[in-house]
Amino acid sequence: MIPVERAQMAMVLEVTAYPKPGNVDRCHDYEGTRLEHFLASAILVRPALERAAGCSGGIGEILREAVRLTTAHGGGNTHFGAFILLIPLLRGGDIPGAVRAVQDSTVEDAVSFYLAFSLTKVRMLPKDPLDVADPRALDVIRERRMTLLDVMDHSKEHDMVAREWVNGFRLTRKAADHLHRAGCGREGVVETFLWLLSTEIDTFIVKEHGMPVAGEVRLRAAEVLGGSGDLAAFDAECIARGINPGSTADIIIAAIYIALGEGWEWDCSRKE
Amino acid sequence: MIPVERAQMAMVLEVTAYPKPGNVDRCHDYEGTRLEHFLASAILVRPALERAAGCSGGIGEILREAVRLTTAHGGGNTHFGAFILLIPLLRGGDIPGAVRAVQDSTVEDAVSFYLAFSLTKVRMLPKDPLDVADPRALDVIRERRMTLLDVMDHSKEHDMVAREWVNGFRLTRKAADHLHRAGCGREGVVETFLWLLSTEIDTFIVKEHGMPVAGEVRLRAAEVLGGSGDLAAFDAECIARGINPGSTADIIIAAIYIALGEGWEWDCSRKE
């Protein structure tokens, strides 16, 4: 499987894994965002992924293309956070390569990222001078000569995906390692998803619902993993309350991409 | 959406449509063949689809490549029948173009098709001189100077996918027309699937279970469509008995490919 296909498979395997608390999966859609939107995104983003894996274009501009290719449908932003991780991983080939790729990012990458961002409905923190909704943000980036890595550094406190850029893709690496231990296929993905949710606060939940809810979700995930909580009930409650661990999903996608390249098997029937 | 992506989307939209009697869908896997196998097939076949849409290689050889790219996983043959329809449709661009493409098929295409066939677990009729399990079949093809269209003509009585090659993709056209009437998205696909199942005997069911069972399935589908049958119960019974309308699914995929090119909308949220 070539790297671009590993990235597409990672998106497909994450979204179809179930039962998975709160997110779109085989058995759940959100109003306006369905499983099909995620699968279409995984197919339609391919030209941008090919440019990332090749030597054509800057990371920021490719990210903008990825968003443009995948927001033509009505399902809103589906894989924006995943693209932020996958594009440097594809450019660099592996995690050390991705670290070099993000260090090479430029002010132009940051500008393109903001233009991509404005195509999505993703929110930054209120009253942030780099708020994407504020047209002066682009001026701030240019005046301060901020690279895309600087922008991610600015966002790292409140965004676990941005944090990956700054800390050497630490959670991506840890989750890929966990996936190898958890075993093949869908069951391995679900186990790794729950493990990450139980060990890290999901910053997307913090943005949408506040820290107490995010902390509660982490605790509930730990209870399910420890055997004292019920996964189906946890899932149903997340869905009912609109609690969607979207950043955890983004990191799981990056982890599946890495693990597939290291021999992790998505297809348990091939191992038998 | 370029034609190759329309073909990939058609495979994804067909397999995720539910509830769909008997086949793998969002809520059902078969032992050894899971939803992920179908989604992986839709992603991994892309290089063969690109050759079909371009001018590189003969139809039979591309079919062989498509099977090779998608049988590396352990889920068995997933989209063989769909590839038989999609590859000439991609080569020709539309149905009239596909009719010309299959008329241009050669003896070498037939040989490649047989070699592709032997990679799958698909059965032909017992005691057929063109049985793929018989190593002399290739000699028969070469001696009789049979093109791939001749092979399909030979199979047309007992294989509705082969019949499409011979009769100008008649059911593909009818199902695409029905899809336009049935409306957007998943619900349109399910409605069209049931309609096709209720009007045509599925030849895959005939091969696996015999004509009486195939006739019964057609009747049950008509009852569901007419409002006197329950879709969930029908689905559960098909799954329990291993009744899998695979050839109907193949034609639905081809129909989605055609309909997408004619403006049919997979994403209902975009229509609002």
XYZ file of N, CA and C in Angstrom, chain B residues 30 34 80 90 95 107 116 141 148 163 175 208 218:
39
model
N -20.384 -10.008 6.701
C -20.393 -11.457 6.615
C -19.134 -11.971 7.295
N -16.026 -8.039 5.544
C -16.555 -6.945 6.345
C -16.709 -5.700 5.484
N -15.782 -7.796 -7.920
C -15.420 -8.320 -9.246
C -16.484 -7.964 -10.290
N -15.833 3.340 -17.662
C -14.779 4.344 -17.539
C -14.042 4.510 -18.862
N -22.570 5.215 -21.376
C -23.061 3.907 -21.829
C -22.796 3.685 -23.322
N -9.532 -11.256 -28.052
C -9.245 -12.571 -27.473
C -8.305 -12.415 -26.282
N -7.889 -13.277 -14.428
C -8.416 -12.488 -13.299
C -9.409 -13.322 -12.511
N -10.882 -20.870 -25.399
C -11.026 -19.468 -25.803
C -10.117 -19.157 -26.985
N -13.642 -11.091 -25.358
C -14.283 -11.008 -24.047
C -15.792 -10.788 -24.199
N -24.692 -10.134 -19.008
C -25.777 -9.713 -19.902
C -25.712 -8.206 -20.207
N -31.645 1.292 -13.981
C -31.451 1.574 -12.550
C -30.993 3.022 -12.339
N -25.986 -19.532 -6.223
C -25.694 -19.972 -4.858
C -26.820 -20.819 -4.260
N -37.160 -12.104 -5.084
C -37.762 -11.067 -5.923
C -39.170 -10.718 -5.429
